[in-house]
Amino acid sequence: MPANPTSCTSPRELSTVLLAGAIILLVVHGLGRFIFTPLLPYLVQDGQFDAQQGAAVATWNYLGYLMGALLAIRWHRIEHIRRLLPLSLAVHVITLLLLTQLNDLTAIDTLRWLNGVANGVVFVQAPALILEWLVSRNRSASSGLVYIGVGVGLLVSSGLVSGTATWLAGADRWWPAAVLSIPLAWWGVARLLRQQIPARVAADGSQQADHGPLFDRASIPLFLSYAGAGLGYILPMTFLPLLARLELPARHWLQDGTWLIVALATIPAPWIWNRLGAKIGDLPALKLNFVIQLAGVLAAVLWPGPVGLILCAALVGGTFLGTVLLTQRIGRALHPHQGPRLSAATVALYGFTQMVGPWLTKQWLGAGGTLATAFGIGVAALAFGLLFVFFVPKPCSR
């Protein structure tokens, strides 16, 4: 291993690593997790389950996501990542293939839970591995670009669902995501695992730094703000197309168009927030991010119909990945020696609050509430998160 990896890191190598990470996130998030959002109205229409049961399916997936992130806290070293990352991607592919064959609700719940576990592991480990690789080459400012894969994944999921809506039904609607996942997962993980991480990062020789406290006066406000963000954004990211179907006349373009708007807004978002964080600082950028995201969810509550749906889709789609990448960077600056472990802890917290969101929605609908008013839960959560951002101290280093 060269003594100075920065000097031998070519633009092509940098692009390959970021592309591999982006494709992996496209697979697990776009084709695994969030494809359920545009699929949900069709699966309800096909009679696989009703809206309340669909919320429960989403909850199982988010529970799995939380458990996967917790696993990543336990197995966070580079040698662990090299084993768990390909295994988790294999689980992702297998669960999607099985979903094409099953209509039993219990089986669907179980498979979506397993898919969530794999998603949680991958969403922690792939960006964490890339961030450590970038830090060792003094390129950490590029870390947010890997999340472009999530935005592209949302666009791909939208196209797969709407493009096959008229000739697939029920369990068969999972086939496009399953088939596309296989070559993309194989290529992405093969390229990423070729990269070498310096021994000092992989071995993490300092036991104290590796196992020191993650929660202190500096990080607790950041964790609390991130919890609010997780609960706040997950409602539109799970139920926005279903809300559009409930509020709009039949065959209105926004029934599929809301998810397309989310996807289009998400694609440039990592680049924008990555650049803005570098220019004005990650912490000021995070405050602005919360304000815009809060306005988006609030719009769906205040203006039911096309205006509120479009604003919610565009503003939430354009901000939620910025929340992720800015929080990850701020957290690492507060605890610079805990890289992958800290990433896993923040994602686990994020996963817990995302699991709570669909569960609260299920309870609200069961008590006679409407899906539109359930979005008020997201408004309150984002306001909570915004409040605690102001208590996060400015990191000493980026």
Tab-separated table of C-alpha atoms in Angstrom:
chain	number	residue	atom	x	y	z
A	1	MET	CA	0.000	0.000	0.000
A	2	PRO	CA	1.503	3.376	-0.945
A	3	ALA	CA	2.387	5.662	1.885
A	4	ASN	CA	0.480	8.530	0.353
A	5	PRO	CA	-2.696	7.248	-1.343
A	6	THR	CA	-3.769	10.803	-2.223
A	7	SER	CA	-0.943	11.168	-4.711
A	8	CYS	CA	-1.985	8.068	-6.675
A	9	THR	CA	-5.770	8.540	-6.674
A	10	SER	CA	-6.770	9.299	-10.240
A	11	PRO	CA	-10.027	10.981	-11.266
A	12	ARG	CA	-11.016	7.709	-12.924
A	13	GLU	CA	-10.452	5.745	-9.700
A	14	LEU	CA	-12.409	8.322	-7.707
A	15	SER	CA	-15.287	8.216	-10.196
A	16	THR	CA	-15.334	4.407	-10.193
A	17	VAL	CA	-15.583	4.213	-6.413
A	18	LEU	CA	-18.356	6.821	-6.250
A	19	LEU	CA	-20.222	5.167	-9.130
A	20	ALA	CA	-19.987	1.729	-7.514
A	21	GLY	CA	-21.351	3.113	-4.244
A	22	ALA	CA	-24.098	5.004	-6.049
A	23	ILE	CA	-25.194	1.878	-7.922
A	24	ILE	CA	-25.280	-0.149	-4.714
A	25	LEU	CA	-27.515	2.487	-3.095
A	26	LEU	CA	-29.655	2.570	-6.244
A	27	VAL	CA	-30.191	-1.177	-5.889
A	28	VAL	CA	-31.061	-1.394	-2.183
A	29	HIS	CA	-32.906	1.906	-1.831
A	30	GLY	CA	-34.430	2.499	-5.265
A	31	LEU	CA	-35.201	-1.113	-6.221
A	32	GLY	CA	-35.552	-2.569	-2.749
A	33	ARG	CA	-36.917	-0.084	-0.290
A	34	PHE	CA	-38.630	2.848	-1.954
A	35	ILE	CA	-40.034	1.045	-4.975
A	36	PHE	CA	-42.732	-0.047	-2.522
A	37	THR	CA	-44.018	3.565	-2.473
A	38	PRO	CA	-45.115	3.740	-6.152
A	39	LEU	CA	-46.090	0.057	-6.021
A	40	LEU	CA	-48.373	0.518	-3.000
A	41	PRO	CA	-51.395	2.041	-4.808
A	42	TYR	CA	-51.239	-0.705	-7.465
A	43	LEU	CA	-50.888	-3.522	-4.953
A	44	VAL	CA	-53.883	-2.122	-3.050
A	45	GLN	CA	-55.785	-1.885	-6.340
A	46	ASP	CA	-54.820	-5.493	-7.181
A	47	GLY	CA	-56.236	-6.665	-3.856
A	48	GLN	CA	-52.991	-7.954	-2.306
A	49	PHE	CA	-53.771	-5.863	0.796
A	50	ASP	CA	-55.534	-2.663	1.833
A	51	ALA	CA	-53.944	0.667	2.762
A	52	GLN	CA	-53.768	-0.147	6.465
A	53	GLN	CA	-52.106	-3.497	5.762
A	54	GLY	CA	-49.765	-1.727	3.346
A	55	ALA	CA	-48.674	0.548	6.179
A	56	ALA	CA	-47.920	-2.562	8.226
A	57	VAL	CA	-45.836	-4.012	5.376
A	58	ALA	CA	-43.856	-0.771	5.280
A	59	THR	CA	-43.386	-0.920	9.048
A	60	TRP	CA	-41.898	-4.420	8.802
A	61	ASN	CA	-39.479	-3.196	6.166
A	62	TYR	CA	-38.402	-0.273	8.338
A	63	LEU	CA	-38.035	-2.570	11.345
A	64	GLY	CA	-35.674	-4.666	9.270
A	65	TYR	CA	-33.808	-1.531	8.247
A	66	LEU	CA	-33.340	-0.617	11.907
A	67	MET	CA	-32.100	-4.107	12.746
A	68	GLY	CA	-29.696	-4.039	9.807
A	69	ALA	CA	-28.234	-0.751	11.013
A	70	LEU	CA	-27.851	-2.202	14.520
A	71	LEU	CA	-25.987	-5.166	13.031
A	72	ALA	CA	-23.704	-2.701	11.292
A	73	ILE	CA	-22.902	-1.073	14.665
A	74	ARG	CA	-21.741	-4.460	15.956
A	75	TRP	CA	-19.820	-5.419	12.808
A	76	HIS	CA	-18.424	-2.090	11.710
A	77	ARG	CA	-14.780	-2.781	10.874
A	78	ILE	CA	-13.530	-2.855	7.308
A	79	GLU	CA	-13.003	-6.636	7.379
A	80	HIS	CA	-16.619	-7.042	8.565
A	81	ILE	CA	-17.890	-4.820	5.759
A	82	ARG	CA	-16.073	-6.874	3.138
A	83	ARG	CA	-18.011	-9.968	4.238
A	84	LEU	CA	-21.424	-8.503	5.068
A	85	LEU	CA	-21.815	-6.205	2.061
A	86	PRO	CA	-21.972	-8.919	-0.643
A	87	LEU	CA	-24.047	-11.167	1.632
A	88	SER	CA	-26.598	-8.393	2.217
A	89	LEU	CA	-26.886	-7.646	-1.495
A	90	ALA	CA	-27.525	-11.345	-2.128
A	91	VAL	CA	-30.327	-11.282	0.471
A	92	HIS	CA	-31.803	-8.246	-1.282
A	93	VAL	CA	-31.938	-10.065	-4.627
A	94	ILE	CA	-33.337	-13.296	-3.158
A	95	THR	CA	-36.137	-11.537	-1.255
A	96	LEU	CA	-37.233	-9.640	-4.367
A	97	LEU	CA	-37.302	-12.851	-6.391
A	98	LEU	CA	-39.430	-14.534	-3.705
A	99	LEU	CA	-41.851	-11.575	-3.637
A	100	THR	CA	-42.684	-12.317	-7.276
A	101	GLN	CA	-44.054	-15.708	-6.227
A	102	LEU	CA	-46.048	-14.999	-3.062
A	103	ASN	CA	-49.372	-13.365	-2.204
A	104	ASP	CA	-49.677	-14.377	1.451
A	105	LEU	CA	-49.555	-11.255	3.633
A	106	THR	CA	-47.465	-12.893	6.368
A	107	ALA	CA	-44.914	-14.029	3.793
A	108	ILE	CA	-44.807	-10.546	2.268
A	109	ASP	CA	-44.249	-9.008	5.715
A	110	THR	CA	-41.402	-11.445	6.386
A	111	LEU	CA	-39.695	-10.859	3.057
A	112	ARG	CA	-39.961	-7.093	3.352
A	113	TRP	CA	-38.472	-7.367	6.849
A	114	LEU	CA	-35.530	-9.385	5.513
A	115	ASN	CA	-35.083	-6.948	2.652
A	116	GLY	CA	-35.019	-4.147	5.201
A	117	VAL	CA	-32.288	-5.879	7.213
A	118	ALA	CA	-30.147	-6.159	4.090
A	119	ASN	CA	-30.923	-2.555	3.173
A	120	GLY	CA	-29.928	-1.269	6.602
A	121	VAL	CA	-26.583	-3.082	6.510
A	122	VAL	CA	-25.772	-1.888	2.988
A	123	PHE	CA	-26.918	1.696	3.525
A	124	VAL	CA	-24.540	1.954	6.488
A	125	GLN	CA	-21.600	-0.012	5.209
A	126	ALA	CA	-21.250	1.084	1.583
A	127	PRO	CA	-21.141	4.870	2.252
A	128	ALA	CA	-19.047	4.326	5.407
A	129	LEU	CA	-16.482	2.289	3.477
A	130	ILE	CA	-16.355	4.938	0.766
A	131	LEU	CA	-16.075	7.776	3.299
A	132	GLU	CA	-13.092	6.092	4.978
A	133	TRP	CA	-11.495	5.563	1.572
A	134	LEU	CA	-12.058	9.219	0.682
A	135	VAL	CA	-10.785	10.504	4.034
A	136	SER	CA	-7.561	8.543	3.574
A	137	ARG	CA	-7.102	10.426	0.295
A	138	ASN	CA	-8.187	13.857	1.548
A	139	ARG	CA	-11.279	13.713	-0.658
A	140	SER	CA	-14.010	13.654	2.004
A	141	ALA	CA	-15.779	16.644	0.416
A	142	SER	CA	-16.881	14.279	-2.374
A	143	SER	CA	-18.604	11.876	0.010
A	144	GLY	CA	-22.119	13.194	-0.547
A	145	LEU	CA	-22.027	12.388	-4.252
A	146	VAL	CA	-22.528	8.689	-3.576
A	147	TYR	CA	-26.125	9.457	-2.561
A	148	ILE	CA	-26.942	10.459	-6.144
A	149	GLY	CA	-27.580	6.739	-6.558
A	150	VAL	CA	-30.628	7.007	-4.305
A	151	GLY	CA	-32.131	9.746	-6.461
A	152	VAL	CA	-31.481	7.847	-9.674
A	153	GLY	CA	-32.941	4.773	-7.988
A	154	LEU	CA	-36.167	6.639	-7.262
A	155	LEU	CA	-36.383	7.680	-10.916
A	156	VAL	CA	-35.704	4.125	-12.074
A	157	SER	CA	-38.295	2.732	-9.655
A	158	SER	CA	-40.854	5.230	-10.906
A	159	GLY	CA	-40.198	4.208	-14.507
A	160	LEU	CA	-40.296	0.500	-13.745
A	161	VAL	CA	-43.614	0.732	-11.917
A	162	SER	CA	-45.450	3.116	-14.250
A	163	GLY	CA	-43.962	1.522	-17.374
A	164	THR	CA	-45.191	-1.962	-16.461
A	165	ALA	CA	-48.416	-0.950	-14.684
A	166	THR	CA	-50.751	-2.073	-17.473
A	167	TRP	CA	-49.266	-5.512	-18.115
A	168	LEU	CA	-48.216	-6.705	-14.669
A	169	ALA	CA	-50.412	-7.311	-11.642
A	170	GLY	CA	-50.087	-8.488	-8.044
A	171	ALA	CA	-46.845	-10.262	-7.140
A	172	ASP	CA	-45.597	-10.039	-10.732
A	173	ARG	CA	-45.083	-6.290	-10.255
A	174	TRP	CA	-41.847	-7.108	-8.342
A	175	TRP	CA	-40.186	-8.778	-11.363
A	176	PRO	CA	-38.596	-5.681	-12.976
A	177	ALA	CA	-36.848	-4.664	-9.737
A	178	ALA	CA	-35.661	-8.218	-9.069
A	179	VAL	CA	-34.230	-8.739	-12.552
A	180	LEU	CA	-32.482	-5.360	-12.704
A	181	SER	CA	-30.972	-5.777	-9.238
A	182	ILE	CA	-28.896	-8.813	-10.181
A	183	PRO	CA	-26.353	-7.288	-12.624
A	184	LEU	CA	-26.234	-3.921	-10.858
A	185	ALA	CA	-25.573	-5.443	-7.412
A	186	TRP	CA	-22.878	-7.739	-8.782
A	187	TRP	CA	-21.051	-4.942	-10.647
A	188	GLY	CA	-21.249	-2.422	-7.801
A	189	VAL	CA	-19.998	-4.690	-5.013
A	190	ALA	CA	-17.262	-6.212	-7.192
A	191	ARG	CA	-15.853	-2.770	-8.016
A	192	LEU	CA	-16.148	-1.418	-4.483
A	193	LEU	CA	-14.469	-4.346	-2.756
A	194	ARG	CA	-11.450	-4.068	-5.033
A	195	GLN	CA	-10.470	-0.833	-3.310
A	196	GLN	CA	-7.893	-0.861	-0.541
A	197	ILE	CA	-8.357	0.957	2.753
A	198	PRO	CA	-5.195	1.963	4.656
A	199	ALA	CA	-4.359	-0.400	7.495
A	200	ARG	CA	-4.778	2.298	10.104
A	201	VAL	CA	-8.445	2.701	9.078
A	202	ALA	CA	-9.167	-0.985	8.660
A	203	ALA	CA	-7.536	-2.083	11.878
A	204	ASP	CA	-8.366	1.043	13.831
A	205	GLY	CA	-5.522	0.546	16.260
A	206	SER	CA	-6.961	2.795	18.955
A	207	GLN	CA	-9.355	0.781	21.063
A	208	GLN	CA	-10.403	3.870	22.988
A	209	ALA	CA	-11.355	5.773	19.866
A	210	ASP	CA	-13.158	2.741	18.436
A	211	HIS	CA	-15.241	2.049	21.536
A	212	GLY	CA	-15.571	5.473	23.111
A	213	PRO	CA	-18.954	7.048	23.760
A	214	LEU	CA	-20.975	8.068	20.724
A	215	PHE	CA	-23.444	10.098	22.791
A	216	ASP	CA	-22.140	13.238	24.491
A	217	ARG	CA	-23.082	16.893	24.806
A	218	ALA	CA	-21.934	17.549	21.264
A	219	SER	CA	-23.587	14.636	19.499
A	220	ILE	CA	-26.877	14.212	21.396
A	221	PRO	CA	-28.555	17.258	19.776
A	222	LEU	CA	-27.436	15.977	16.363
A	223	PHE	CA	-28.922	12.554	17.046
A	224	LEU	CA	-32.206	14.129	18.222
A	225	SER	CA	-32.446	16.338	15.147
A	226	TYR	CA	-31.782	13.325	12.925
A	227	ALA	CA	-34.540	11.403	14.701
A	228	GLY	CA	-36.977	14.198	13.841
A	229	ALA	CA	-35.808	14.141	10.230
A	230	GLY	CA	-36.366	10.397	9.955
A	231	LEU	CA	-39.935	10.550	11.210
A	232	GLY	CA	-40.665	13.711	9.246
A	233	TYR	CA	-39.633	12.620	5.775
A	234	ILE	CA	-40.792	9.010	5.853
A	235	LEU	CA	-44.526	9.795	5.649
A	236	PRO	CA	-44.416	11.432	2.196
A	237	MET	CA	-41.743	8.973	1.056
A	238	THR	CA	-44.085	6.096	1.895
A	239	PHE	CA	-47.584	7.446	1.262
A	240	LEU	CA	-47.387	10.380	-1.195
A	241	PRO	CA	-48.554	8.440	-4.304
A	242	LEU	CA	-51.349	6.849	-2.266
A	243	LEU	CA	-52.366	10.303	-0.997
A	244	ALA	CA	-52.420	11.540	-4.605
A	245	ARG	CA	-54.706	8.674	-5.561
A	246	LEU	CA	-57.076	9.540	-2.708
A	247	GLU	CA	-57.165	13.297	-3.379
A	248	LEU	CA	-57.191	13.439	-7.188
A	249	PRO	CA	-59.628	12.272	-9.885
A	250	ALA	CA	-59.012	8.999	-11.697
A	251	ARG	CA	-56.110	8.949	-14.181
A	252	HIS	CA	-54.777	12.323	-13.033
A	253	TRP	CA	-51.126	12.616	-14.084
A	254	LEU	CA	-50.013	13.287	-10.501
A	255	GLN	CA	-51.096	9.828	-9.343
A	256	ASP	CA	-47.845	8.546	-10.814
A	257	GLY	CA	-46.353	12.001	-11.264
A	258	THR	CA	-45.761	12.739	-7.588
A	259	TRP	CA	-43.161	9.984	-7.334
A	260	LEU	CA	-41.576	11.140	-10.599
A	261	ILE	CA	-41.257	14.661	-9.147
A	262	VAL	CA	-39.683	13.250	-5.982
A	263	ALA	CA	-37.189	11.294	-8.092
A	264	LEU	CA	-36.282	14.222	-10.333
A	265	ALA	CA	-35.806	16.518	-7.329
A	266	THR	CA	-33.689	13.905	-5.549
A	267	ILE	CA	-31.147	13.351	-8.333
A	268	PRO	CA	-29.339	16.737	-8.109
A	269	ALA	CA	-29.919	17.072	-4.355
A	270	PRO	CA	-26.714	15.348	-3.155
A	271	TRP	CA	-24.576	17.521	-5.427
A	272	ILE	CA	-26.398	20.705	-4.326
A	273	TRP	CA	-26.183	20.019	-0.586
A	274	ASN	CA	-22.658	18.663	-0.891
A	275	ARG	CA	-21.615	21.922	-2.603
A	276	LEU	CA	-23.638	24.130	-0.264
A	277	GLY	CA	-22.178	22.438	2.814
A	278	ALA	CA	-18.667	23.017	1.471
A	279	LYS	CA	-19.449	26.671	0.763
A	280	ILE	CA	-21.341	27.870	3.858
A	281	GLY	CA	-20.570	25.037	6.271
A	282	ASP	CA	-22.405	21.781	6.909
A	283	LEU	CA	-24.222	23.034	10.001
A	284	PRO	CA	-25.775	26.181	8.422
A	285	ALA	CA	-26.661	24.096	5.373
A	286	LEU	CA	-28.416	21.545	7.612
A	287	LYS	CA	-30.551	24.281	9.209
A	288	LEU	CA	-31.634	25.512	5.784
A	289	ASN	CA	-32.316	21.932	4.734
A	290	PHE	CA	-34.715	21.377	7.647
A	291	VAL	CA	-36.625	24.591	6.916
A	292	ILE	CA	-37.204	23.641	3.268
A	293	GLN	CA	-38.168	20.058	4.099
A	294	LEU	CA	-40.597	21.232	6.782
A	295	ALA	CA	-42.236	23.583	4.273
A	296	GLY	CA	-42.687	20.674	1.869
A	297	VAL	CA	-44.543	18.389	4.282
A	298	LEU	CA	-46.571	21.324	5.606
A	299	ALA	CA	-47.691	22.131	2.050
A	300	ALA	CA	-49.374	18.723	1.736
A	301	VAL	CA	-51.354	19.454	4.914
A	302	LEU	CA	-52.323	23.064	4.135
A	303	TRP	CA	-53.118	22.686	0.412
A	304	PRO	CA	-54.703	19.304	-0.324
A	305	GLY	CA	-54.663	18.601	-4.048
A	306	PRO	CA	-52.193	19.286	-6.867
A	307	VAL	CA	-50.436	22.319	-5.356
A	308	GLY	CA	-49.694	20.693	-2.028
A	309	LEU	CA	-48.696	17.395	-3.634
A	310	ILE	CA	-46.279	19.034	-6.066
A	311	LEU	CA	-44.672	21.214	-3.387
A	312	CYS	CA	-44.331	18.267	-1.027
A	313	ALA	CA	-42.794	16.041	-3.703
A	314	ALA	CA	-40.326	18.673	-4.904
A	315	LEU	CA	-39.242	20.062	-1.524
A	316	VAL	CA	-38.962	16.738	0.321
A	317	GLY	CA	-37.347	15.046	-2.673
A	318	GLY	CA	-34.828	17.864	-2.926
A	319	THR	CA	-33.806	17.806	0.745
A	320	PHE	CA	-33.955	14.421	2.489
A	321	LEU	CA	-30.660	13.146	1.059
A	322	GLY	CA	-29.049	16.428	2.020
A	323	THR	CA	-30.118	15.764	5.602
A	324	VAL	CA	-28.383	12.384	5.454
A	325	LEU	CA	-25.076	13.470	3.971
A	326	LEU	CA	-24.769	16.663	6.044
A	327	THR	CA	-25.580	14.862	9.297
A	328	GLN	CA	-23.099	12.095	8.512
A	329	ARG	CA	-20.328	14.600	7.875
A	330	ILE	CA	-21.118	16.691	10.954
A	331	GLY	CA	-21.209	13.549	13.090
A	332	ARG	CA	-17.856	12.356	11.804
A	333	ALA	CA	-16.366	15.797	12.470
A	334	LEU	CA	-17.643	15.609	16.061
A	335	HIS	CA	-16.250	12.052	16.470
A	336	PRO	CA	-13.512	11.776	13.812
A	337	HIS	CA	-12.178	8.386	14.927
A	338	GLN	CA	-15.483	6.497	14.905
A	339	GLY	CA	-16.359	6.597	11.184
A	340	PRO	CA	-18.388	3.451	10.317
A	341	ARG	CA	-19.599	2.955	13.909
A	342	LEU	CA	-21.031	6.465	14.075
A	343	SER	CA	-22.593	6.081	10.634
A	344	ALA	CA	-24.289	2.892	11.808
A	345	ALA	CA	-25.587	4.570	14.968
A	346	THR	CA	-27.141	7.493	13.085
A	347	VAL	CA	-28.730	5.204	10.502
A	348	ALA	CA	-30.096	2.981	13.281
A	349	LEU	CA	-31.740	5.971	14.924
A	350	TYR	CA	-33.031	7.146	11.555
A	351	GLY	CA	-34.357	3.647	10.927
A	352	PHE	CA	-36.192	3.538	14.253
A	353	THR	CA	-38.023	6.800	13.606
A	354	GLN	CA	-38.854	5.687	10.057
A	355	MET	CA	-40.379	2.528	11.476
A	356	VAL	CA	-42.462	4.608	13.874
A	357	GLY	CA	-43.859	6.741	11.029
A	358	PRO	CA	-45.872	4.040	9.186
A	359	TRP	CA	-46.902	2.511	12.526
A	360	LEU	CA	-48.312	5.856	13.716
A	361	THR	CA	-50.047	6.257	10.365
A	362	LYS	CA	-51.593	2.793	10.720
A	363	GLN	CA	-52.885	3.696	14.196
A	364	TRP	CA	-54.191	7.040	12.939
A	365	LEU	CA	-56.066	5.430	10.041
A	366	GLY	CA	-57.408	2.725	12.338
A	367	ALA	CA	-58.784	5.413	14.662
A	368	GLY	CA	-60.663	7.068	11.800
A	369	GLY	CA	-58.107	9.695	10.771
A	370	THR	CA	-57.250	10.542	7.185
A	371	LEU	CA	-53.959	10.063	5.371
A	372	ALA	CA	-53.708	13.795	4.677
A	373	THR	CA	-53.986	14.745	8.342
A	374	ALA	CA	-51.448	12.012	9.229
A	375	PHE	CA	-48.859	14.133	7.419
A	376	GLY	CA	-49.160	16.527	10.370
A	377	ILE	CA	-47.081	13.988	12.297
A	378	GLY	CA	-44.266	14.652	9.842
A	379	VAL	CA	-44.618	18.404	10.270
A	380	ALA	CA	-44.277	18.126	14.050
A	381	ALA	CA	-41.292	15.780	13.740
A	382	LEU	CA	-39.401	18.082	11.382
A	383	ALA	CA	-40.090	21.074	13.638
A	384	PHE	CA	-38.623	19.033	16.520
A	385	GLY	CA	-35.569	18.199	14.422
A	386	LEU	CA	-35.046	21.794	13.333
A	387	LEU	CA	-35.117	22.953	16.959
A	388	PHE	CA	-32.308	20.621	17.993
A	389	VAL	CA	-30.078	21.545	15.035
A	390	PHE	CA	-29.565	24.893	16.794
A	391	PHE	CA	-28.048	23.070	19.771
A	392	VAL	CA	-25.441	21.224	17.724
A	393	PRO	CA	-21.999	22.769	18.297
A	394	LYS	CA	-19.919	23.789	15.310
A	395	PRO	CA	-17.476	20.947	14.555
A	396	CYS	CA	-13.794	21.756	14.948
A	397	SER	CA	-12.968	20.097	11.643
A	398	ARG	CA	-14.685	18.858	8.497
